[in-house]
Amino acid sequence: MKKSLFLALITMLFVFKTNDVNAQRKSKKNKETVIEIAPVLKTSPKLVVGIVVDQMRYDYLTRFWDQYGEGGFKRMVNDGFNCKNHHYNYAPTYTGPGHASVYTGTTPATHGIVGNTWYDKSIKQNVYCAGDSNFNSVGTSGSEGKMSPHRMLTTTVTDQLRLHTQMKGKVIGIAIKDRGAVLPAGHAANAAYWFVGKDEANWITSTYYMDALPAWVTRFNSSGAAEMYKKPWNTAKDITTYLASGTDDNNYEGTYSKQETATFPHDLPSLWDANGGYDAIKSTPFGNSLTMDFAIAALDGENLGQDLITDFLTISFSSTDYVGHKFGVNSKEIEDTYIRLDQDLERLLQTLDKQVGVGEYTVFLSSDHAAVQVPAYLKDNNIPGEYIDLKEIRAGLNEWAKFKYGTEDLIENFSNNQIFLDHKVVVNLDLDLKSVQEAFANELLRFNDVHEAYTGYQMWQNEYSRGIPYLLQNGYNQKSSGDVLMVLKPGHISYSRTGSTHGSPWKYDTHVPLLFFGKGIEKGSTVNRTEIPDIAPTVSALLGMAFPNGATGEPIEAVIKK
């Protein structure tokens, strides 16, 4: 009996011990599971910084690589993730649609920003992508502040952050161009600021956001920060080392008003009044430096990234676009502008390291569009390129329409390479709209400089998955776009004989950089195709929040640290 009782006690103790060990193992396993899953569900940087470099081609990373320091572009590439085959998946490729697409995660077909300006068929007037007469300027007596994001139809990743954090996460947008500040900041932003030059040199905003400038903005405007850049623009390095660009003296570059040649140095003080006073800074790399000065002031003034609730700062560098338009993509000026931008990026990252903390912030960098080589330069090197006059094309179409239909009133508007037909005239002439669209498209193809033409009916009735029509369809908004869409031949532009432009569906306008860096970002690169609408969903997935409500892109899985 005693032996049986002893064995029973031993057995019970063994069972209790085994259960206790199993319980501990299960508890430990559960804890390990939580540790493994949590980072995948959500990354919580104190600050996200979204950077758009206006008119930046992807090859500016590679062409000027040897000129860059270790702390700017190279730091982002070497310690972050580089999407080497990143493209706009729509046309037209302009600043307004580009900024909207980066932050909404979709294309103009959905978010509605179909151009910088476009013809509004409902009111029969041209409208501006960020213009809004319902609001007034703050910080200037002019009309430059009458802006809002009301024409953007969907939410942005910045809006989603505001919603996700119960409006506690701050969102601030900054750019020299109003559209580069307003559209990325979204509908629910705390503020967006842009620059007015002339004789003011003020960062301003709209009553959409506030009724008076914060004290820190007023102090910055009064500090004389812009005055520091009223100086000659010479190269940051010895110009003989600028081997990734053409000669300094050539026939492919524009000049400042009252300047005899487009060569270094550019004496801004002597050209000041003839070039709009402080507006002259915009078309120099100093505009980017001033933008960076203001962005760094915003970090302090708004206490961004100073608590555990994620904030979002959007910065658009507009001066790269002004310089590209004036001097062209192969100029010494563009090379110097990117060398200086690299230095400004290093300054930003160092400031973030100090004020937010190394490993406590996340940055992405992309562009709103790229740019074409100057056609005159292409032609001189036996590469196809040409200048066209859209007025001549319209005149030719009107002449043809008068012969075919007996009237020149069928074209109501011709803009953004689209023909808007007057539907009332079509009805009054008892014509079939689809047939008229097709007739105009066929007539466009008779012009030597036109590569392709598509009708609005085709955009409505078909679903394209590749090629030019795929890009056009993604840029086509049923309420805002035209009846006939025209695509010029590669290298053919409607522009001045000097400088570069953009807007086409060709690769030189769609291929832009995409870099991710910082908290939650994997180190590496990919040559798989990624597209602009993928950016916002990637950031949303990183932060563990809902995607923008119109998003059509997908998260880039390789970017997010496992």
Coordinates of C-alpha atoms in Angstrom, one line a residue:
M1 CA 0.0 0.0 0.0
K2 CA 2.7 2.4 1.0
K3 CA 4.7 1.5 -2.2
S4 CA 1.6 2.2 -4.4
L5 CA 0.9 5.5 -2.7
F6 CA 4.5 6.5 -3.2
L7 CA 4.4 5.6 -6.9
A8 CA 1.1 7.5 -7.3
L9 CA 2.6 10.6 -5.7
I10 CA 5.7 10.4 -7.9
T11 CA 3.5 10.1 -11.0
M12 CA 1.4 13.1 -10.1
L13 CA 4.5 15.2 -9.5
F14 CA 5.9 14.1 -12.9
V15 CA 2.6 15.1 -14.6
F16 CA 2.5 18.5 -12.9
K17 CA 6.2 19.1 -13.8
T18 CA 5.6 18.0 -17.4
N19 CA 2.5 20.3 -17.7
D20 CA 4.5 23.1 -16.2
V21 CA 7.3 22.7 -18.6
N22 CA 5.0 22.4 -21.6
A23 CA 3.2 25.5 -20.4
Q24 CA 6.5 27.4 -20.1
R25 CA 7.5 26.2 -23.6
K26 CA 4.1 27.2 -25.0
S27 CA 4.3 30.6 -23.3
K28 CA 7.9 31.0 -24.6
K29 CA 6.8 30.0 -28.1
N30 CA 3.9 32.5 -28.0
K31 CA 6.3 35.3 -27.0
E32 CA 8.7 34.3 -29.8
T33 CA 5.8 34.4 -32.3
V34 CA 4.8 37.9 -31.2
I35 CA 8.4 39.1 -31.6
E36 CA 8.5 37.6 -35.1
I37 CA 5.1 38.9 -36.3
A38 CA 5.0 42.4 -34.9
P39 CA 7.7 44.0 -37.2
V40 CA 5.9 42.5 -40.3
L41 CA 2.5 44.0 -39.2
K42 CA 3.8 47.5 -38.6
T43 CA 6.9 49.7 -38.6
S44 CA 6.7 52.8 -36.6
P45 CA 9.2 55.5 -37.7
K46 CA 8.9 58.7 -35.8
L47 CA 8.9 60.6 -39.2
V48 CA 8.4 59.7 -42.8
V49 CA 10.0 62.1 -45.3
G50 CA 8.8 61.9 -48.9
I51 CA 11.0 63.6 -51.4
V52 CA 10.1 64.4 -55.0
V53 CA 12.9 65.8 -57.2
D54 CA 11.1 67.6 -60.1
Q55 CA 12.2 66.5 -63.5
M56 CA 14.8 63.9 -62.3
R57 CA 15.7 61.2 -64.8
Y58 CA 16.9 57.9 -63.4
D59 CA 20.2 58.2 -65.2
Y60 CA 21.1 61.3 -63.1
L61 CA 21.9 58.8 -60.3
T62 CA 24.4 56.9 -62.5
R63 CA 25.7 59.7 -64.7
F64 CA 26.7 61.9 -61.8
W65 CA 27.6 59.1 -59.4
D66 CA 31.3 59.9 -59.3
Q67 CA 30.5 63.5 -58.4
Y68 CA 28.3 62.6 -55.4
G69 CA 29.6 62.6 -51.8
E70 CA 29.0 59.7 -49.5
G71 CA 26.2 61.2 -47.4
G72 CA 23.5 62.0 -49.9
F73 CA 22.4 59.9 -52.9
K74 CA 25.1 57.3 -52.3
R75 CA 24.0 56.8 -48.7
M76 CA 20.4 56.2 -49.7
V77 CA 21.5 53.8 -52.5
N78 CA 24.1 51.9 -50.5
D79 CA 22.2 51.7 -47.2
G80 CA 18.7 51.6 -48.7
F81 CA 16.7 50.1 -51.5
N82 CA 17.0 51.1 -55.2
C83 CA 14.3 50.4 -57.7
K84 CA 16.2 50.7 -60.9
N85 CA 13.4 50.1 -63.4
H86 CA 10.8 52.5 -62.0
H87 CA 8.3 54.1 -64.3
Y88 CA 5.3 56.3 -64.7
N89 CA 2.5 54.1 -66.0
Y90 CA 0.5 56.9 -67.6
A91 CA 0.8 59.9 -69.8
P92 CA 0.9 62.9 -69.8
T93 CA 3.9 63.2 -67.5
Y94 CA 3.6 66.6 -65.9
T95 CA 4.3 68.0 -62.4
G96 CA 0.7 68.1 -61.1
P97 CA -0.2 64.6 -62.1
G98 CA 3.2 63.3 -61.0
H99 CA 3.0 64.6 -57.4
A100 CA -0.6 63.4 -57.1
S101 CA 0.2 59.9 -58.4
V102 CA 3.1 59.4 -56.0
Y103 CA 1.0 60.2 -53.0
T104 CA -2.4 58.7 -54.0
G105 CA -1.0 55.5 -55.3
T106 CA -3.1 55.7 -58.5
T107 CA -3.2 57.5 -61.9
P108 CA -5.0 60.5 -63.3
A109 CA -7.7 58.2 -64.5
T110 CA -8.7 57.8 -60.9
H111 CA -7.3 60.8 -58.9
G112 CA -8.4 63.3 -61.5
I113 CA -5.3 65.5 -61.8
V114 CA -4.9 65.1 -65.5
G115 CA -2.4 68.0 -66.1
N116 CA -1.0 71.0 -64.5
T117 CA -3.8 72.8 -66.2
W118 CA -6.6 71.3 -68.3
Y119 CA -9.7 72.2 -70.2
D120 CA -12.8 71.7 -68.0
K121 CA -15.5 70.6 -70.3
S122 CA -18.3 71.4 -67.8
I123 CA -17.5 75.1 -67.5
K124 CA -15.6 75.4 -70.8
Q125 CA -12.5 77.0 -69.2
N126 CA -9.0 76.0 -68.4
V127 CA -8.4 75.2 -64.7
Y128 CA -5.3 74.9 -62.6
C129 CA -4.6 71.7 -60.7
A130 CA -4.3 73.4 -57.3
G131 CA -6.2 76.6 -57.9
D132 CA -9.1 77.4 -55.6
S133 CA -10.8 80.8 -55.6
N134 CA -12.7 79.9 -52.4
F135 CA -9.6 80.5 -50.3
N136 CA -7.2 83.4 -49.9
S137 CA -3.5 83.9 -49.5
V138 CA -1.7 83.8 -46.2
G139 CA 1.7 85.5 -46.1
T140 CA 1.3 87.6 -49.3
S141 CA -1.1 90.3 -50.6
G142 CA -1.1 88.6 -54.0
S143 CA -3.3 85.8 -55.3
E144 CA -0.5 83.2 -55.1
G145 CA -2.1 81.6 -52.0
K146 CA -5.5 80.9 -53.5
M147 CA -4.9 77.1 -53.5
S148 CA -6.2 73.9 -52.2
P149 CA -6.2 70.1 -53.1
H150 CA -9.9 70.1 -54.0
R151 CA -9.4 68.9 -57.6
M152 CA -7.7 65.7 -56.3
L153 CA -10.5 63.2 -56.0
T154 CA -8.9 60.5 -53.8
T155 CA -7.0 60.4 -50.5
T156 CA -3.2 60.4 -50.3
V157 CA -0.9 58.3 -48.1
T158 CA -0.5 61.5 -46.0
D159 CA -4.3 61.6 -45.6
Q160 CA -4.3 58.0 -44.5
L161 CA -1.7 58.8 -41.9
R162 CA -3.9 61.5 -40.5
L163 CA -6.9 59.2 -40.4
H164 CA -4.8 56.3 -39.0
T165 CA -3.5 58.4 -36.1
Q166 CA -6.8 60.1 -35.2
M167 CA -5.3 63.3 -36.7
K168 CA -2.5 63.2 -34.2
G169 CA 0.3 62.6 -36.7
K170 CA 1.4 65.8 -38.3
V171 CA 1.6 66.3 -42.1
I172 CA 3.5 69.3 -43.6
G173 CA 4.1 69.9 -47.3
I174 CA 6.9 72.1 -48.7
A175 CA 7.9 73.1 -52.2
I176 CA 8.8 76.2 -54.2
K177 CA 5.9 75.3 -56.5
D178 CA 2.4 75.5 -55.0
R179 CA 1.3 72.2 -56.6
G180 CA 4.4 70.5 -55.3
A181 CA 3.4 71.3 -51.8
V182 CA -0.4 71.1 -51.9
L183 CA -1.0 67.8 -53.7
P184 CA 1.5 65.7 -51.7
A185 CA 0.3 67.1 -48.4
G186 CA -3.2 65.9 -49.2
H187 CA -6.6 67.0 -48.0
A188 CA -6.2 66.7 -44.3
A189 CA -2.7 68.2 -43.9
N190 CA -1.7 70.5 -41.1
A191 CA 0.0 72.8 -43.5
A192 CA 1.5 73.3 -47.0
Y193 CA 3.9 76.0 -47.8
W194 CA 5.3 77.4 -51.1
F195 CA 7.5 80.3 -52.2
V196 CA 6.7 83.7 -53.6
G197 CA 9.7 85.4 -55.1
K198 CA 9.5 88.8 -56.9
D199 CA 10.4 91.4 -54.3
E200 CA 8.9 89.4 -51.4
A201 CA 10.9 86.2 -50.9
N202 CA 8.2 84.7 -48.6
W203 CA 7.0 81.3 -47.9
I204 CA 3.3 81.4 -48.0
T205 CA 0.2 79.3 -47.6
S206 CA -3.6 79.3 -48.0
T207 CA -6.6 79.9 -45.7
Y208 CA -7.5 76.3 -46.6
Y209 CA -4.9 75.4 -43.9
M210 CA -4.8 78.4 -41.6
D211 CA -5.6 82.1 -41.1
A212 CA -2.1 83.3 -40.2
L213 CA 1.5 82.0 -40.6
P214 CA 3.0 80.3 -37.6
A215 CA 5.6 82.3 -35.7
W216 CA 8.4 80.0 -37.0
V217 CA 7.5 80.7 -40.7
T218 CA 7.3 84.5 -40.0
R219 CA 10.7 84.4 -38.4
F220 CA 12.2 82.5 -41.3
N221 CA 10.7 85.0 -43.8
S222 CA 12.2 87.8 -41.8
S223 CA 15.6 86.2 -41.4
G224 CA 16.9 87.1 -44.8
A225 CA 17.5 83.5 -45.7
A226 CA 16.6 84.0 -49.3
E227 CA 18.9 87.1 -49.5
M228 CA 21.9 84.8 -48.9
Y229 CA 21.3 83.3 -52.4
K230 CA 21.4 86.6 -54.3
K231 CA 24.9 85.8 -55.5
P232 CA 26.7 84.6 -58.6
W233 CA 26.1 81.0 -59.6
N234 CA 29.4 79.3 -60.3
T235 CA 30.2 75.6 -60.3
A236 CA 30.5 73.9 -56.9
K237 CA 33.5 72.0 -58.2
D238 CA 36.2 72.6 -60.9
I239 CA 34.2 72.7 -64.1
T240 CA 36.8 70.7 -65.9
T241 CA 35.7 67.7 -63.8
Y242 CA 32.2 67.9 -65.1
L243 CA 32.6 65.2 -67.6
A244 CA 29.1 63.8 -67.5
S245 CA 27.6 66.7 -69.4
G246 CA 28.2 68.6 -72.7
T247 CA 30.3 71.7 -73.3
D248 CA 29.4 74.8 -71.4
D249 CA 29.2 77.0 -74.5
N250 CA 26.7 75.5 -77.0
N251 CA 23.5 76.3 -78.9
Y252 CA 21.2 74.0 -76.9
E253 CA 20.7 76.1 -73.8
G254 CA 18.5 79.0 -72.9
T255 CA 19.7 82.1 -71.1
Y256 CA 18.5 84.4 -68.4
S257 CA 17.0 87.6 -69.6
K258 CA 19.7 90.2 -70.4
Q259 CA 22.4 87.4 -70.4
E260 CA 24.5 87.2 -73.5
T261 CA 25.7 83.5 -73.2
A262 CA 24.5 80.5 -71.2
T263 CA 27.9 79.9 -69.6
F264 CA 29.3 79.9 -66.1
P265 CA 29.4 82.0 -64.0
H266 CA 25.8 83.3 -64.0
D267 CA 25.9 86.7 -62.3
L268 CA 22.5 86.7 -60.6
P269 CA 22.9 90.1 -58.9
S270 CA 23.4 91.9 -62.3
L271 CA 20.5 89.9 -63.8
W272 CA 18.2 90.2 -60.8
D273 CA 15.7 92.8 -61.9
A274 CA 15.4 91.5 -65.4
N275 CA 14.6 88.0 -64.1
G276 CA 11.9 88.7 -61.6
G277 CA 13.9 89.5 -58.5
Y278 CA 13.8 86.6 -56.1
D279 CA 12.1 84.5 -58.7
A280 CA 15.6 84.3 -60.3
I281 CA 16.6 81.9 -57.5
K282 CA 14.0 79.4 -58.7
S283 CA 16.0 78.5 -61.8
T284 CA 19.3 77.9 -60.0
P285 CA 20.3 75.2 -57.5
F286 CA 20.0 77.9 -54.8
G287 CA 16.2 77.3 -55.0
N288 CA 16.7 73.8 -53.8
S289 CA 19.0 74.9 -51.0
L290 CA 16.5 77.5 -49.9
T291 CA 13.8 74.8 -49.9
M292 CA 16.1 72.6 -47.7
D293 CA 16.7 75.5 -45.3
F294 CA 12.9 75.9 -44.9
A295 CA 12.3 72.2 -44.5
I296 CA 14.9 72.0 -41.8
A297 CA 13.3 75.0 -40.1
A298 CA 10.0 73.1 -40.3
L299 CA 11.5 70.1 -38.5
D300 CA 12.1 72.4 -35.5
G301 CA 9.1 74.7 -35.9
E302 CA 6.6 71.8 -36.1
N303 CA 8.5 69.4 -33.7
L304 CA 8.3 66.7 -36.3
G305 CA 9.4 63.3 -35.3
Q306 CA 9.6 64.1 -31.6
D307 CA 7.2 61.5 -30.3
L308 CA 6.0 58.0 -31.0
I309 CA 3.2 59.1 -33.3
T310 CA 4.5 59.1 -36.9
D311 CA 4.6 62.4 -38.7
F312 CA 5.0 63.0 -42.4
L313 CA 7.1 65.7 -44.2
T314 CA 6.7 66.1 -47.9
I315 CA 9.5 68.0 -49.8
S316 CA 9.5 68.7 -53.5
F317 CA 12.7 70.2 -55.0
S318 CA 11.3 72.4 -57.9
S319 CA 14.5 74.1 -59.0
T320 CA 15.7 71.0 -60.8
D321 CA 12.8 71.4 -63.2
Y322 CA 13.4 75.1 -63.8
V323 CA 17.1 74.4 -64.5
G324 CA 16.3 71.5 -66.8
H325 CA 13.7 73.5 -68.8
K326 CA 16.1 76.4 -69.2
F327 CA 19.4 74.6 -69.9
G328 CA 18.6 71.0 -70.9
V329 CA 19.4 67.6 -69.5
N330 CA 22.9 67.5 -71.0
S331 CA 24.1 70.9 -69.6
K332 CA 26.8 71.7 -67.1
E333 CA 24.1 73.5 -65.2
I334 CA 22.1 70.4 -64.6
E335 CA 25.2 68.5 -63.5
D336 CA 26.1 71.2 -61.0
T337 CA 22.5 71.4 -59.8
Y338 CA 22.6 67.7 -58.9
I339 CA 26.0 67.9 -57.2
R340 CA 24.6 70.7 -55.0
L341 CA 21.3 68.8 -54.4
D342 CA 23.4 65.8 -53.2
Q343 CA 25.0 68.1 -50.7
D344 CA 21.6 69.4 -49.6
L345 CA 20.4 65.8 -49.2
E346 CA 23.4 65.0 -47.0
R347 CA 22.5 68.0 -44.9
L348 CA 19.0 66.8 -44.5
L349 CA 20.0 63.2 -43.5
Q350 CA 22.5 64.5 -41.0
T351 CA 19.8 66.8 -39.5
L352 CA 17.4 63.8 -39.3
D353 CA 20.1 61.7 -37.6
K354 CA 20.6 64.4 -35.0
Q355 CA 17.0 65.6 -34.4
V356 CA 14.9 62.4 -35.0
G357 CA 17.6 59.8 -34.4
V358 CA 19.5 57.3 -36.6
G359 CA 17.2 54.4 -37.5
E360 CA 14.1 56.3 -36.3
Y361 CA 12.9 57.8 -39.6
T362 CA 12.1 56.6 -43.1
V363 CA 12.7 58.4 -46.4
F364 CA 11.7 57.8 -50.0
L365 CA 12.9 59.7 -53.0
S366 CA 11.4 59.8 -56.5
S367 CA 10.5 62.2 -59.3
D368 CA 7.3 63.6 -60.9
H369 CA 8.6 63.0 -64.4
A370 CA 11.8 62.8 -66.3
A371 CA 12.8 64.8 -69.5
V372 CA 13.8 64.6 -73.1
Q373 CA 17.2 65.4 -74.6
V374 CA 17.2 68.7 -76.5
P375 CA 16.0 67.7 -80.0
A376 CA 18.4 70.1 -81.6
Y377 CA 21.3 68.2 -79.9
L378 CA 19.8 64.9 -81.0
K379 CA 19.5 66.1 -84.6
D380 CA 23.1 67.3 -84.6
N381 CA 24.2 63.8 -83.6
N382 CA 22.0 62.0 -86.3
I383 CA 19.4 60.9 -83.7
P384 CA 15.7 61.5 -84.6
G385 CA 14.3 64.6 -83.0
E386 CA 12.2 67.5 -84.1
Y387 CA 10.2 70.6 -83.1
I388 CA 6.6 70.9 -84.0
D389 CA 4.0 73.7 -84.0
L390 CA 0.7 72.6 -82.5
K391 CA -1.0 75.7 -83.9
E392 CA -0.1 74.4 -87.4
I393 CA -1.6 71.0 -86.6
R394 CA -4.8 72.7 -85.3
A395 CA -5.0 74.9 -88.3
G396 CA -4.6 71.9 -90.6
L397 CA -7.3 70.0 -88.8
N398 CA -9.7 73.0 -89.0
E399 CA -9.1 73.2 -92.7
W400 CA -9.8 69.5 -93.1
A401 CA -12.9 69.7 -91.0
K402 CA -14.3 72.5 -93.1
F403 CA -13.8 70.5 -96.2
K404 CA -15.3 67.3 -94.7
Y405 CA -18.0 68.7 -92.4
G406 CA -18.5 72.2 -93.7
T407 CA -17.4 73.9 -90.4
E408 CA -14.3 74.8 -88.5
D409 CA -16.2 74.8 -85.2
L410 CA -15.9 71.2 -84.3
I411 CA -12.7 71.7 -82.2
E412 CA -13.6 73.3 -79.0
N413 CA -10.1 73.1 -77.4
F414 CA -6.7 71.6 -78.3
S415 CA -4.5 71.2 -75.2
N416 CA -2.3 68.6 -73.5
N417 CA -2.1 66.8 -76.9
Q418 CA -5.8 66.2 -76.8
I419 CA -8.6 67.4 -79.0
F420 CA -11.9 68.4 -77.3
L421 CA -14.8 68.3 -79.7
D422 CA -17.8 70.6 -79.4
H423 CA -20.5 68.0 -78.8
K424 CA -23.3 70.5 -79.4
V425 CA -21.9 71.1 -82.9
V426 CA -21.7 67.3 -83.5
V427 CA -25.3 66.9 -82.5
N428 CA -26.5 69.9 -84.5
L429 CA -24.8 68.4 -87.6
D430 CA -26.5 65.1 -86.9
L431 CA -23.1 63.4 -86.7
D432 CA -22.1 60.2 -84.8
L433 CA -19.6 61.2 -82.1
K434 CA -17.7 57.9 -82.4
S435 CA -17.3 58.3 -86.1
V436 CA -16.2 61.9 -85.8
Q437 CA -13.6 60.9 -83.2
E438 CA -12.2 58.2 -85.5
A439 CA -12.1 60.6 -88.4
F440 CA -10.1 63.2 -86.5
A441 CA -7.7 60.4 -85.2
N442 CA -7.2 59.2 -88.8
E443 CA -6.5 62.7 -90.0
L444 CA -4.0 63.3 -87.2
L445 CA -2.0 60.3 -88.5
R446 CA -1.5 62.2 -91.8
F447 CA 0.8 64.6 -90.0
N448 CA 4.4 63.5 -90.3
D449 CA 5.3 64.2 -86.6
V450 CA 2.4 62.3 -85.1
H451 CA 3.2 58.7 -84.1
E452 CA -0.2 57.4 -82.9
A453 CA -3.7 58.7 -82.2
Y454 CA -6.5 57.2 -80.1
T455 CA -10.1 58.1 -79.5
G456 CA -12.0 58.7 -76.3
Y457 CA -14.3 55.9 -77.4
Q458 CA -11.3 53.5 -77.5
M459 CA -10.3 54.6 -74.0
W460 CA -13.9 53.9 -72.8
Q461 CA -14.5 50.6 -74.5
N462 CA -11.2 48.8 -74.2
E463 CA -8.9 47.7 -71.4
Y464 CA -5.2 47.9 -72.4
S465 CA -2.5 46.1 -70.5
R466 CA 0.7 47.3 -72.2
G467 CA 2.2 49.7 -74.7
I468 CA 1.3 53.3 -75.4
P469 CA -2.5 52.8 -75.2
Y470 CA -2.0 51.4 -71.7
L471 CA -0.3 54.6 -70.6
L472 CA -2.8 56.8 -72.3
Q473 CA -5.7 55.0 -70.7
N474 CA -4.2 55.3 -67.2
G475 CA -4.0 59.1 -67.9
Y476 CA -7.5 59.3 -69.3
N477 CA -10.2 60.6 -67.0
Q478 CA -13.7 60.1 -68.4
K479 CA -14.9 63.4 -67.1
S480 CA -11.9 65.5 -67.8
S481 CA -10.0 64.2 -70.8
G482 CA -10.5 64.9 -74.5
D483 CA -12.1 63.1 -77.5
V484 CA -8.9 62.4 -79.4
L485 CA -5.4 61.7 -77.9
M486 CA -2.3 62.4 -79.9
V487 CA 1.2 60.9 -79.4
L488 CA 4.2 62.6 -81.1
K489 CA 7.1 60.6 -82.4
P490 CA 10.0 60.0 -80.0
G491 CA 12.2 63.1 -79.6
H492 CA 9.5 65.3 -81.1
I493 CA 8.3 68.2 -78.9
S494 CA 6.3 71.4 -79.0
Y495 CA 8.8 73.6 -77.2
S496 CA 11.5 76.2 -77.6
R497 CA 14.7 75.4 -79.5
T498 CA 16.7 75.4 -76.3
G499 CA 16.2 73.5 -73.0
S500 CA 14.4 70.3 -72.2
T501 CA 10.7 69.5 -71.6
H502 CA 8.5 66.4 -70.8
G503 CA 5.0 65.1 -71.0
S504 CA 5.2 62.2 -73.3
P505 CA 4.7 58.4 -72.7
W506 CA 8.2 57.6 -74.0
K507 CA 10.7 56.1 -71.6
Y508 CA 12.8 59.3 -71.4
D509 CA 9.8 60.9 -69.7
T510 CA 8.7 57.9 -67.6
H511 CA 11.9 56.4 -66.2
V512 CA 12.6 58.0 -62.8
P513 CA 14.4 57.0 -59.6
L514 CA 12.8 55.4 -56.6
L515 CA 14.9 55.1 -53.4
F516 CA 13.8 53.9 -50.0
F517 CA 16.0 54.5 -46.9
G518 CA 15.8 54.2 -43.1
K519 CA 13.6 52.4 -40.6
G520 CA 11.9 49.3 -41.9
I521 CA 13.7 49.3 -45.3
E522 CA 15.6 46.4 -46.7
K523 CA 19.0 47.0 -48.2
G524 CA 19.2 46.0 -51.8
S525 CA 17.9 46.8 -55.3
T526 CA 15.7 45.4 -58.0
V527 CA 15.6 45.6 -61.8
N528 CA 12.0 44.3 -61.8
R529 CA 9.6 46.9 -63.1
T530 CA 7.9 49.0 -60.5
E531 CA 5.5 51.8 -61.1
I532 CA 4.7 55.2 -59.5
P533 CA 1.4 54.0 -58.0
D534 CA 3.3 51.4 -56.0
I535 CA 5.0 54.0 -53.7
A536 CA 2.0 55.0 -51.6
P537 CA 0.8 51.4 -50.9
T538 CA 4.4 50.5 -50.0
V539 CA 4.6 53.2 -47.4
S540 CA 1.1 52.3 -46.2
A541 CA 2.1 48.7 -45.8
L542 CA 5.2 49.7 -44.0
L543 CA 3.2 51.8 -41.5
G544 CA 0.5 49.1 -41.2
M545 CA -2.4 51.4 -42.3
A546 CA -5.1 51.5 -44.9
F547 CA -4.1 52.3 -48.5
P548 CA -5.2 55.5 -50.1
N549 CA -8.9 55.0 -51.1
G550 CA -8.3 55.0 -54.9
A551 CA -4.9 53.2 -54.9
T552 CA -4.3 50.9 -57.8
G553 CA -0.6 50.2 -57.1
E554 CA 0.7 47.3 -55.0
P555 CA 3.3 47.3 -52.2
I556 CA 6.9 46.6 -53.4
E557 CA 7.5 43.5 -51.2
A558 CA 11.3 43.5 -51.6
V559 CA 11.5 47.0 -50.1
I560 CA 10.1 46.2 -46.7
K561 CA 12.4 44.6 -44.1
K562 CA 11.2 41.2 -43.0

